mmCIF file of C-alpha atoms in Angstrom:
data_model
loop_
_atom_site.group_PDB
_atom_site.id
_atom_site.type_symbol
_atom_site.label_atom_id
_atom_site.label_comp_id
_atom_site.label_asym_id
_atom_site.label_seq_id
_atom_site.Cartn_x
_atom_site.Cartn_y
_atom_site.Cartn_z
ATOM 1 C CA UNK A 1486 100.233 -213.116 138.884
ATOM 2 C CA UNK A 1487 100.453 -209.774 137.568
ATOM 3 C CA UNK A 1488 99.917 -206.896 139.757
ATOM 4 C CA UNK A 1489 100.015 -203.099 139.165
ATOM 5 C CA UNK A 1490 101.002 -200.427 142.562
ATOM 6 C CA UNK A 1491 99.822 -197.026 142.675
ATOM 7 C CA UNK A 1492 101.359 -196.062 146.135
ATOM 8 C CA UNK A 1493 100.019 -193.045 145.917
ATOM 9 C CA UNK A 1494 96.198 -192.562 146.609
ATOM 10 C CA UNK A 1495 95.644 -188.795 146.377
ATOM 11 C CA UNK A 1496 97.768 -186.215 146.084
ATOM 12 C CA UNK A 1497 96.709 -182.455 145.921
ATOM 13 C CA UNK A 1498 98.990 -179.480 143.990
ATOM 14 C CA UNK A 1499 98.777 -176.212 143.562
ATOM 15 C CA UNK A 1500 97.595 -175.013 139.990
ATOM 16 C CA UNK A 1501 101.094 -174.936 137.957
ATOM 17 C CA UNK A 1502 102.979 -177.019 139.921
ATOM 18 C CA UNK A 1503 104.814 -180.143 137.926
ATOM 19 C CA UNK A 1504 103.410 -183.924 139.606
ATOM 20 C CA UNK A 1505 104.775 -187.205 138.843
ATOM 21 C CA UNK A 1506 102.101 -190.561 139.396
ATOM 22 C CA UNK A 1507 104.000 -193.222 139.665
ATOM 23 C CA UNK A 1508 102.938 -196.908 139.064
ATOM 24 C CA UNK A 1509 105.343 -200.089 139.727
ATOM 25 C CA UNK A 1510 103.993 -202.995 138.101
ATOM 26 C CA UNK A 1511 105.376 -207.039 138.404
ATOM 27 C CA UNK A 1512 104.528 -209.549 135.784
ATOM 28 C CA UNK A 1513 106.578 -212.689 135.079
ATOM 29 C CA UNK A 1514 106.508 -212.323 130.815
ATOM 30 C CA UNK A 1515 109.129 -210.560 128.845
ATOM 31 C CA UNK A 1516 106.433 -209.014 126.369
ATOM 32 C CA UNK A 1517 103.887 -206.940 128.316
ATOM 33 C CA UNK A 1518 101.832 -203.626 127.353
ATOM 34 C CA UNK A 1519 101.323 -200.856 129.904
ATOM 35 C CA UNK A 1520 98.496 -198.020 129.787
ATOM 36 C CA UNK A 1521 97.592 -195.019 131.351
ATOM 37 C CA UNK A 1522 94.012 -194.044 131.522
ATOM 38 C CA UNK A 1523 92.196 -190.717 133.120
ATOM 39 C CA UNK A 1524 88.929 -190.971 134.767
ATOM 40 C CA UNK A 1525 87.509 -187.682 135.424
ATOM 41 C CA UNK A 1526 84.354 -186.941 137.861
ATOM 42 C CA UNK A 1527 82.144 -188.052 135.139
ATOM 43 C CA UNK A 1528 83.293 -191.764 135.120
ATOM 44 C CA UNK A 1529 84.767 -192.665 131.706
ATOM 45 C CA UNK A 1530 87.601 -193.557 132.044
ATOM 46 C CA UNK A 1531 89.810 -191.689 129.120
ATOM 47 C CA UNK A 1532 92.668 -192.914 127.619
ATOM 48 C CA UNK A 1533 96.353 -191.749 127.596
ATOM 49 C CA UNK A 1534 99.338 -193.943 126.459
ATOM 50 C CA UNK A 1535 99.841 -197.298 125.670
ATOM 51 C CA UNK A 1536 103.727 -198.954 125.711
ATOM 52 C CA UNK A 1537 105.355 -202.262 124.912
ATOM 53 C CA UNK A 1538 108.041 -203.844 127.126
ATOM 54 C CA UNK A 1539 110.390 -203.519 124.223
ATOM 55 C CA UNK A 1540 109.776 -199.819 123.718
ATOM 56 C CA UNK A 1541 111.535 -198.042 126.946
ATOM 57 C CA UNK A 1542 111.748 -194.561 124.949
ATOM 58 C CA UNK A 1543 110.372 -191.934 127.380
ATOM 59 C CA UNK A 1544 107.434 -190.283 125.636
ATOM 60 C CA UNK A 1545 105.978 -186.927 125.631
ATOM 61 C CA UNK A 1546 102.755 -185.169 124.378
ATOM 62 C CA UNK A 1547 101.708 -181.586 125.505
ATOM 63 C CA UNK A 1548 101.914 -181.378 129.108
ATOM 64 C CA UNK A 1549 101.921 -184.623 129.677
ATOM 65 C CA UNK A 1550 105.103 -187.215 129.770
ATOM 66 C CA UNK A 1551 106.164 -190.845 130.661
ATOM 67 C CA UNK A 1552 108.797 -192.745 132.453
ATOM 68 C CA UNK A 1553 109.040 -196.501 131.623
ATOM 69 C CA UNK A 1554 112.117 -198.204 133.480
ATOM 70 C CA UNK A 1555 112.002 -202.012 133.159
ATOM 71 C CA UNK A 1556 115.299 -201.897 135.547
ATOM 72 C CA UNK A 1557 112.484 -200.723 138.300
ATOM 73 C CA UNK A 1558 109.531 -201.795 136.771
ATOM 74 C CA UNK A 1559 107.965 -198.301 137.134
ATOM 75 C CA UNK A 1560 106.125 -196.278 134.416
ATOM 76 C CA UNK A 1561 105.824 -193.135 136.091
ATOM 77 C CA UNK A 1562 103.427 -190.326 134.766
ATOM 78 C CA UNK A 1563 104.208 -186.419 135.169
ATOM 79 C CA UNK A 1564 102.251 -183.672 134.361
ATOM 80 C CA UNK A 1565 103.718 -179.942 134.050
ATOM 81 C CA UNK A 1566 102.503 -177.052 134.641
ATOM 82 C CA UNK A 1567 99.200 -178.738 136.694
ATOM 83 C CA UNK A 1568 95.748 -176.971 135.629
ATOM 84 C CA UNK A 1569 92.410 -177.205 137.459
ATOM 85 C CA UNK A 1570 91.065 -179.949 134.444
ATOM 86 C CA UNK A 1571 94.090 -182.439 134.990
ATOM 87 C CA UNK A 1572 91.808 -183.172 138.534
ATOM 88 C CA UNK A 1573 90.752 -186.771 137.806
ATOM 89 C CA UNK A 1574 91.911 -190.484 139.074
ATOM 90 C CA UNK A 1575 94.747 -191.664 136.951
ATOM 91 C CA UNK A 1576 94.721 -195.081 136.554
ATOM 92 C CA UNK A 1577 98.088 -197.045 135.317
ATOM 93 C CA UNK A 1578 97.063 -200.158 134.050
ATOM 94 C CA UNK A 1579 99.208 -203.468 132.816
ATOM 95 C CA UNK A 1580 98.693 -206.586 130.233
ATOM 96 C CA UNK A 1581 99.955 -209.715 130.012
ATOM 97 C CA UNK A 1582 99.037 -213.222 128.722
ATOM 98 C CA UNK A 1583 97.205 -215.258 131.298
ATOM 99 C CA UNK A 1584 98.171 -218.368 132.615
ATOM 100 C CA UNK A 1585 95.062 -219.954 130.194
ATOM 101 C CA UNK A 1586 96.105 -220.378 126.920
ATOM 102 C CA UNK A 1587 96.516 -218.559 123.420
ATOM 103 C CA UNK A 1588 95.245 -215.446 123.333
ATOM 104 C CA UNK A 1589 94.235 -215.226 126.304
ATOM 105 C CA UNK A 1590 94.867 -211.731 127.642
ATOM 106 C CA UNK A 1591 94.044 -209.276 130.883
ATOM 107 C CA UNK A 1592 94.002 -205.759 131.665
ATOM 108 C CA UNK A 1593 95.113 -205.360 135.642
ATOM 109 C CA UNK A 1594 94.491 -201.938 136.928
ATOM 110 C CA UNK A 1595 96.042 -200.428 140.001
ATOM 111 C CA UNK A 1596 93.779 -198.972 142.858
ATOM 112 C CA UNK A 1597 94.452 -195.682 141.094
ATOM 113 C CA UNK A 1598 95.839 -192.102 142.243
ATOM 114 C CA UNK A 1599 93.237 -189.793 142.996
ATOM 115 C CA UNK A 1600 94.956 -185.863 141.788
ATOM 116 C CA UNK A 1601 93.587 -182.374 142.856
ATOM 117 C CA UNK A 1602 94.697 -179.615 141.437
ATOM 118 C CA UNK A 1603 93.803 -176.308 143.491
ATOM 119 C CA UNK A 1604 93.293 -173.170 141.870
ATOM 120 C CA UNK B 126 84.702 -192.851 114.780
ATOM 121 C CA UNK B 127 81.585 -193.459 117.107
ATOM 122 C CA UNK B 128 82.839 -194.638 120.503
ATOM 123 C CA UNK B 129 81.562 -197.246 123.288
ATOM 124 C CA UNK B 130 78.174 -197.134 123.967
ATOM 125 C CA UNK B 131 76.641 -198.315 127.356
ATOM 126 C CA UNK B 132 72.788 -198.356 128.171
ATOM 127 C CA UNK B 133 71.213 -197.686 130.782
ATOM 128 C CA UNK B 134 73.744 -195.149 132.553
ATOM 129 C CA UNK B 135 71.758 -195.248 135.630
ATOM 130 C CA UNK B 136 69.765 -198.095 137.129
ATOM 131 C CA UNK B 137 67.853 -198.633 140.863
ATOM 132 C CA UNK B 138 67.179 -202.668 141.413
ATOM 133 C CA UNK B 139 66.104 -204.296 144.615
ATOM 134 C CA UNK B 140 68.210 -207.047 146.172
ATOM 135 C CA UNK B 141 66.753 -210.140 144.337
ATOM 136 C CA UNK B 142 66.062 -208.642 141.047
ATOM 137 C CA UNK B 143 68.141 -209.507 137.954
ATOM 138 C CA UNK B 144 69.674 -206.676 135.656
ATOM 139 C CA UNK B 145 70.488 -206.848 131.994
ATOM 140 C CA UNK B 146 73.490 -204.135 130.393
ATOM 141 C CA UNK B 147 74.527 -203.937 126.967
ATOM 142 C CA UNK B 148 77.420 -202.238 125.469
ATOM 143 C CA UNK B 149 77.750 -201.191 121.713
ATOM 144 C CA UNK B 150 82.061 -201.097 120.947
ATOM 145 C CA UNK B 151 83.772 -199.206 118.316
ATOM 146 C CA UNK B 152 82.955 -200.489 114.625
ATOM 147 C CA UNK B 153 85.362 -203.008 113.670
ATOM 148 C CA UNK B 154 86.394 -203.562 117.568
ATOM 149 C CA UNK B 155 86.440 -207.807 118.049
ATOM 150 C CA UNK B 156 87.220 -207.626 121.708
ATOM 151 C CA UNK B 157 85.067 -206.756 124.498
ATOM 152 C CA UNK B 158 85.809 -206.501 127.907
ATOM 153 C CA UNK B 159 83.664 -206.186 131.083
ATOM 154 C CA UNK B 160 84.743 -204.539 134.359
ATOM 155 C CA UNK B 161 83.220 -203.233 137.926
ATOM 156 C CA UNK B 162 84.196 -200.296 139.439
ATOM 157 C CA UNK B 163 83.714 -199.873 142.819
ATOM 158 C CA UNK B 164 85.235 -197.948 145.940
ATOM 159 C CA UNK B 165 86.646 -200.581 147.934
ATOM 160 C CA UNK B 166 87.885 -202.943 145.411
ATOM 161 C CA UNK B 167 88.923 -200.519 142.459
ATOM 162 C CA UNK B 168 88.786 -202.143 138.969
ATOM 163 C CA UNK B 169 88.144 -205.578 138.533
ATOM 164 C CA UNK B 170 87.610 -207.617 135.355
ATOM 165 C CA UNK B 171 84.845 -209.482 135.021
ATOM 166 C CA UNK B 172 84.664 -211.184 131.767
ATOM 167 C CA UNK B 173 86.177 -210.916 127.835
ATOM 168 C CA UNK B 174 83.986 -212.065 124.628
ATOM 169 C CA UNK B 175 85.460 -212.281 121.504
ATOM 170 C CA UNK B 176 83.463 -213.389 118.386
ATOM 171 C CA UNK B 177 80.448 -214.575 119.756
ATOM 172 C CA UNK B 178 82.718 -216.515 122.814
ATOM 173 C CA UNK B 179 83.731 -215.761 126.304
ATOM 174 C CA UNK B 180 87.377 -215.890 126.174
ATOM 175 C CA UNK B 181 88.642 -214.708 130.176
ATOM 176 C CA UNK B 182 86.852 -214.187 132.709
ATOM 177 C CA UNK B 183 87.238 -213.058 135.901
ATOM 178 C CA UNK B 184 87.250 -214.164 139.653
ATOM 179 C CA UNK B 185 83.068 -213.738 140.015
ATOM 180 C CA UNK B 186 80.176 -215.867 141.147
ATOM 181 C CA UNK B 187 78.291 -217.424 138.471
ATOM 182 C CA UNK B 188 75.289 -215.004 139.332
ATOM 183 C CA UNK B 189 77.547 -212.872 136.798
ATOM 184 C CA UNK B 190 77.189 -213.342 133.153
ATOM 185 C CA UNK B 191 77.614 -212.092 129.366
ATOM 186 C CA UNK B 192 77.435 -212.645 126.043
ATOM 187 C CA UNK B 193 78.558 -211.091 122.818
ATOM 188 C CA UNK B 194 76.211 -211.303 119.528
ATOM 189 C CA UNK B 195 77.380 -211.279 115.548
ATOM 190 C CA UNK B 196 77.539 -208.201 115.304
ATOM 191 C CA UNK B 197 80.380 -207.182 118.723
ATOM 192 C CA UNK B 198 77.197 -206.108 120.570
ATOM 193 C CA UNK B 199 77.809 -207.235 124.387
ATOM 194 C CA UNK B 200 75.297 -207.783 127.467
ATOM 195 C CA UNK B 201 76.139 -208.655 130.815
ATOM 196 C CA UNK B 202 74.079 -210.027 132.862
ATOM 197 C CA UNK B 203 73.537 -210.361 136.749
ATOM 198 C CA UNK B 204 70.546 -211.984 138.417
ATOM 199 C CA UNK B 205 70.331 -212.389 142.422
ATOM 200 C CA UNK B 206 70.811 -209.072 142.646
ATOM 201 C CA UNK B 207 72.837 -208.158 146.074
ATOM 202 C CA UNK B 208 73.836 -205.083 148.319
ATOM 203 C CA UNK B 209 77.790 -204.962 146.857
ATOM 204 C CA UNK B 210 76.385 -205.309 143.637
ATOM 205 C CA UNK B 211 76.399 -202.179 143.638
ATOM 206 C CA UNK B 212 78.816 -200.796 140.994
ATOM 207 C CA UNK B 213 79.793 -198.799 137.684
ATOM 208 C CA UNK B 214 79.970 -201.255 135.113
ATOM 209 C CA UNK B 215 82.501 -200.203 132.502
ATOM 210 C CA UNK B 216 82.510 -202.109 129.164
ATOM 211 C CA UNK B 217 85.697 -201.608 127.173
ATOM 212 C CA UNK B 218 86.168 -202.463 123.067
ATOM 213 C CA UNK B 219 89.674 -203.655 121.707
ATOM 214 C CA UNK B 220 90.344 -204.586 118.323
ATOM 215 C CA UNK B 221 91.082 -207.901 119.166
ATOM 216 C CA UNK B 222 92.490 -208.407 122.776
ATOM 217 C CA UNK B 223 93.889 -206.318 125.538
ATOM 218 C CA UNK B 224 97.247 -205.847 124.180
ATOM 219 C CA UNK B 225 95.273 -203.554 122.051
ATOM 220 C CA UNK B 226 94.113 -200.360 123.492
ATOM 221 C CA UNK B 227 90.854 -200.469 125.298
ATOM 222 C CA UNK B 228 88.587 -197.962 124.895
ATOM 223 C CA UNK B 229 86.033 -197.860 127.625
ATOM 224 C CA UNK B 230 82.188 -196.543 127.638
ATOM 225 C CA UNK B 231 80.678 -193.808 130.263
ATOM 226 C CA UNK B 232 79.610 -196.453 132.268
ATOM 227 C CA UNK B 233 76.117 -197.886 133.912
ATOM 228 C CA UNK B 234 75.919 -197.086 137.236
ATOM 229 C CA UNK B 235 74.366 -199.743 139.288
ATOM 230 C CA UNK B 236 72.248 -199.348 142.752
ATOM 231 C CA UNK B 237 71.138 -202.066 144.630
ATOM 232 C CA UNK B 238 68.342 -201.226 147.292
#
Protein backbone atom coordinates (compact mmCIF):
# COMPACT_ATOMS: atom_id res chain seq x y z
CA UNK A 1 0.00 0.00 0.00
CA UNK A 2 1.13 3.36 -0.63
CA UNK A 3 1.83 5.62 2.15
CA UNK A 4 3.08 9.25 2.33
CA UNK A 5 5.28 10.58 5.94
CA UNK A 6 5.29 14.03 6.96
CA UNK A 7 7.46 13.61 10.18
CA UNK A 8 7.16 16.84 10.84
CA UNK A 9 3.81 18.21 12.34
CA UNK A 10 4.49 21.91 12.99
CA UNK A 11 7.28 23.76 12.82
CA UNK A 12 7.49 27.58 13.62
CA UNK A 13 10.36 30.16 11.93
CA UNK A 14 11.17 33.35 12.22
CA UNK A 15 10.01 35.69 9.26
CA UNK A 16 13.07 35.27 6.64
CA UNK A 17 14.41 32.31 7.74
CA UNK A 18 14.87 29.40 4.84
CA UNK A 19 12.53 25.89 5.97
CA UNK A 20 12.66 22.66 4.31
CA UNK A 21 9.13 20.18 4.68
CA UNK A 22 10.08 17.11 4.03
CA UNK A 23 7.82 14.16 2.92
CA UNK A 24 9.12 10.36 2.45
CA UNK A 25 6.72 8.47 0.56
CA UNK A 26 6.74 4.26 -0.23
CA UNK A 27 4.81 2.85 -3.09
CA UNK A 28 5.63 -0.47 -4.80
CA UNK A 29 5.17 0.97 -8.80
CA UNK A 30 7.96 2.34 -10.85
CA UNK A 31 5.63 5.17 -12.39
CA UNK A 32 4.15 7.32 -9.61
CA UNK A 33 3.18 11.22 -9.47
CA UNK A 34 3.91 13.28 -6.36
CA UNK A 35 2.16 16.74 -5.35
CA UNK A 36 2.48 19.38 -3.07
CA UNK A 37 -0.54 21.27 -2.02
CA UNK A 38 -0.98 24.46 0.54
CA UNK A 39 -3.92 24.75 2.70
CA UNK A 40 -4.11 28.03 4.27
CA UNK A 41 -6.53 29.01 7.37
CA UNK A 42 -9.30 29.30 4.96
CA UNK A 43 -9.43 25.54 3.97
CA UNK A 44 -8.75 25.15 0.23
CA UNK A 45 -6.34 23.42 -0.18
CA UNK A 46 -4.01 25.25 -3.04
CA UNK A 47 -1.91 23.68 -5.28
CA UNK A 48 1.92 23.71 -5.78
CA UNK A 49 3.87 21.11 -7.89
CA UNK A 50 3.16 18.06 -9.42
CA UNK A 51 6.28 15.41 -10.47
CA UNK A 52 6.63 12.08 -12.22
CA UNK A 53 8.91 9.29 -10.93
CA UNK A 54 10.87 9.65 -14.11
CA UNK A 55 11.43 13.37 -13.73
CA UNK A 56 14.05 13.70 -10.61
CA UNK A 57 15.13 17.36 -11.87
CA UNK A 58 14.99 19.57 -8.74
CA UNK A 59 12.56 22.37 -9.51
CA UNK A 60 12.28 25.90 -8.55
CA UNK A 61 9.67 28.76 -8.78
CA UNK A 62 9.99 32.09 -6.77
CA UNK A 63 10.68 31.31 -3.31
CA UNK A 64 9.71 28.17 -3.42
CA UNK A 65 11.86 24.84 -4.47
CA UNK A 66 11.79 20.95 -4.55
CA UNK A 67 13.86 17.99 -3.72
CA UNK A 68 12.77 14.66 -5.33
CA UNK A 69 15.33 11.73 -4.48
CA UNK A 70 13.95 8.33 -5.53
CA UNK A 71 17.37 6.89 -3.86
CA UNK A 72 15.44 8.09 -0.43
CA UNK A 73 12.14 8.33 -1.55
CA UNK A 74 11.85 11.92 -0.19
CA UNK A 75 10.45 15.00 -2.03
CA UNK A 76 11.39 17.57 0.27
CA UNK A 77 9.89 21.18 0.02
CA UNK A 78 11.94 24.47 1.05
CA UNK A 79 10.89 27.77 1.20
CA UNK A 80 13.44 30.88 1.37
CA UNK A 81 13.31 33.75 2.76
CA UNK A 82 9.91 32.62 5.03
CA UNK A 83 7.12 35.51 5.03
CA UNK A 84 4.13 35.79 7.39
CA UNK A 85 1.62 34.40 4.20
CA UNK A 86 3.71 31.10 3.64
CA UNK A 87 1.76 30.18 7.33
CA UNK A 88 -0.48 27.34 6.11
CA UNK A 89 -0.45 23.26 6.36
CA UNK A 90 1.57 21.89 3.53
CA UNK A 91 0.39 18.84 2.47
CA UNK A 92 2.77 16.37 0.23
CA UNK A 93 0.64 14.10 -1.41
CA UNK A 94 1.43 10.74 -3.68
CA UNK A 95 -0.37 8.66 -6.69
CA UNK A 96 -0.23 5.46 -7.78
CA UNK A 97 -2.39 2.81 -9.55
CA UNK A 98 -4.45 0.80 -7.13
CA UNK A 99 -4.40 -2.68 -6.68
CA UNK A 100 -8.12 -2.65 -8.72
CA UNK A 101 -7.68 -2.51 -12.15
CA UNK A 102 -7.12 -0.07 -15.23
CA UNK A 103 -7.32 3.20 -14.44
CA UNK A 104 -7.83 2.94 -11.34
CA UNK A 105 -5.95 5.65 -9.48
CA UNK A 106 -5.53 7.34 -5.71
CA UNK A 107 -4.33 10.41 -4.24
CA UNK A 108 -2.68 9.45 -0.56
CA UNK A 109 -2.00 12.47 1.49
CA UNK A 110 0.32 12.65 4.44
CA UNK A 111 -0.99 13.92 7.92
CA UNK A 112 0.50 17.21 6.76
CA UNK A 113 3.10 19.84 8.31
CA UNK A 114 1.50 22.53 10.01
CA UNK A 115 4.24 25.97 9.31
CA UNK A 116 4.21 29.32 11.30
CA UNK A 117 5.98 31.91 10.28
CA UNK A 118 6.46 34.70 13.09
CA UNK A 119 6.80 38.16 12.27
CA UNK B 1 -10.92 29.26 -16.05
CA UNK B 2 -13.76 29.00 -13.34
CA UNK B 3 -12.55 26.70 -10.56
CA UNK B 4 -14.26 23.95 -8.16
CA UNK B 5 -17.32 24.86 -6.83
CA UNK B 6 -18.73 23.35 -3.52
CA UNK B 7 -22.26 24.21 -2.00
CA UNK B 8 -23.20 24.63 0.95
CA UNK B 9 -19.79 25.80 2.67
CA UNK B 10 -21.32 25.50 5.99
CA UNK B 11 -23.93 23.07 7.24
CA UNK B 12 -25.44 22.18 11.09
CA UNK B 13 -27.32 18.50 10.93
CA UNK B 14 -28.47 16.50 13.89
CA UNK B 15 -27.19 12.96 14.42
CA UNK B 16 -29.79 10.98 12.32
CA UNK B 17 -30.35 13.39 9.59
CA UNK B 18 -29.05 12.78 6.05
CA UNK B 19 -26.97 15.53 4.11
CA UNK B 20 -26.71 16.06 0.41
CA UNK B 21 -23.21 18.11 -1.16
CA UNK B 22 -22.58 18.86 -4.62
CA UNK B 23 -19.50 19.98 -6.27
CA UNK B 24 -19.31 21.80 -9.73
CA UNK B 25 -15.32 20.84 -11.28
CA UNK B 26 -13.42 22.76 -13.76
CA UNK B 27 -15.05 22.74 -17.40
CA UNK B 28 -13.73 19.96 -19.29
CA UNK B 29 -12.47 18.17 -15.86
CA UNK B 30 -13.74 14.11 -16.26
CA UNK B 31 -12.51 13.13 -12.87
CA UNK B 32 -13.91 13.85 -9.59
CA UNK B 33 -12.72 13.02 -6.41
CA UNK B 34 -14.24 13.12 -2.89
CA UNK B 35 -12.30 13.51 0.38
CA UNK B 36 -12.87 14.26 4.37
CA UNK B 37 -10.82 16.31 6.22
CA UNK B 38 -10.73 15.99 9.65
CA UNK B 39 -8.30 16.54 12.74
CA UNK B 40 -7.59 13.20 13.85
CA UNK B 41 -7.50 11.30 10.71
CA UNK B 42 -6.09 13.99 8.16
CA UNK B 43 -7.17 13.40 4.51
CA UNK B 44 -8.94 10.52 3.52
CA UNK B 45 -10.49 9.59 0.16
CA UNK B 46 -13.73 8.75 0.00
CA UNK B 47 -14.84 8.05 -3.43
CA UNK B 48 -13.81 8.85 -7.44
CA UNK B 49 -16.63 9.22 -10.33
CA UNK B 50 -15.69 9.39 -13.66
CA UNK B 51 -18.30 9.72 -16.49
CA UNK B 52 -21.35 9.15 -14.83
CA UNK B 53 -19.48 5.93 -12.72
CA UNK B 54 -17.86 5.46 -9.42
CA UNK B 55 -14.50 4.33 -10.27
CA UNK B 56 -12.44 4.05 -6.44
CA UNK B 57 -13.65 4.40 -3.55
CA UNK B 58 -12.53 4.53 -0.34
CA UNK B 59 -12.43 2.56 3.04
CA UNK B 60 -16.17 4.06 4.28
CA UNK B 61 -19.43 2.64 5.50
CA UNK B 62 -22.03 2.42 2.98
CA UNK B 63 -23.96 5.30 4.88
CA UNK B 64 -21.46 7.26 2.44
CA UNK B 65 -22.39 7.85 -1.09
CA UNK B 66 -22.04 9.83 -4.55
CA UNK B 67 -22.79 10.21 -7.82
CA UNK B 68 -21.62 12.14 -10.82
CA UNK B 69 -24.29 13.44 -13.57
CA UNK B 70 -23.67 14.13 -17.61
CA UNK B 71 -22.55 16.99 -17.26
CA UNK B 72 -19.14 16.26 -14.32
CA UNK B 73 -21.56 17.70 -11.71
CA UNK B 74 -20.89 15.52 -8.39
CA UNK B 75 -23.05 14.96 -5.06
CA UNK B 76 -22.13 13.07 -2.18
CA UNK B 77 -24.26 11.88 -0.10
CA UNK B 78 -24.41 10.74 3.67
CA UNK B 79 -27.54 9.68 5.53
CA UNK B 80 -27.39 8.36 9.33
CA UNK B 81 -25.84 11.23 10.12
CA UNK B 82 -23.22 10.63 13.21
CA UNK B 83 -21.02 12.62 15.79
CA UNK B 84 -17.45 11.97 13.64
CA UNK B 85 -19.27 12.86 10.75
CA UNK B 86 -18.24 15.75 11.38
CA UNK B 87 -15.84 17.00 8.66
CA UNK B 88 -14.68 19.40 5.69
CA UNK B 89 -15.62 17.73 2.69
CA UNK B 90 -13.22 18.63 -0.09
CA UNK B 91 -14.24 17.71 -3.68
CA UNK B 92 -11.32 17.76 -6.11
CA UNK B 93 -11.66 17.87 -10.32
CA UNK B 94 -8.92 16.10 -12.54
CA UNK B 95 -9.00 15.90 -16.11
CA UNK B 96 -9.28 12.41 -16.11
CA UNK B 97 -7.69 10.63 -13.02
CA UNK B 98 -5.36 11.47 -10.22
CA UNK B 99 -2.22 11.28 -12.07
CA UNK B 100 -3.59 14.50 -13.27
CA UNK B 101 -3.47 17.42 -11.02
CA UNK B 102 -6.34 17.80 -8.68
CA UNK B 103 -7.71 20.87 -8.12
CA UNK B 104 -9.74 21.01 -4.98
CA UNK B 105 -12.92 23.33 -3.96
CA UNK B 106 -13.13 25.63 -0.60
CA UNK B 107 -14.75 22.98 1.00
CA UNK B 108 -18.29 22.25 2.97
CA UNK B 109 -17.81 22.21 6.36
CA UNK B 110 -19.88 19.68 8.09
CA UNK B 111 -21.32 19.78 11.91
CA UNK B 112 -23.02 17.11 13.38
CA UNK B 113 -25.05 18.02 16.64
Amino acid sequence: AQKVTQAQTEISVVEKEDVTLDCVYETRDTTYYLFWYKQPPSGELVFLIRRNSFDEQNEISGRYSWNFQKSTSSFNFTITASQVVDSAVYFCALSEARVSGAGSYQLTFGKGTKLSVIP
Amino acid sequence: KAGVTQTPRYLIKTRGQQVTLSCSPISGHRSVSWYQQTPGQGLQFLFEYFSETQRNKGNFPGRFSGRQFSNSRSEMNVSTLELGDSALYLCASSYLDSRDTQYFGPGTRLTVL
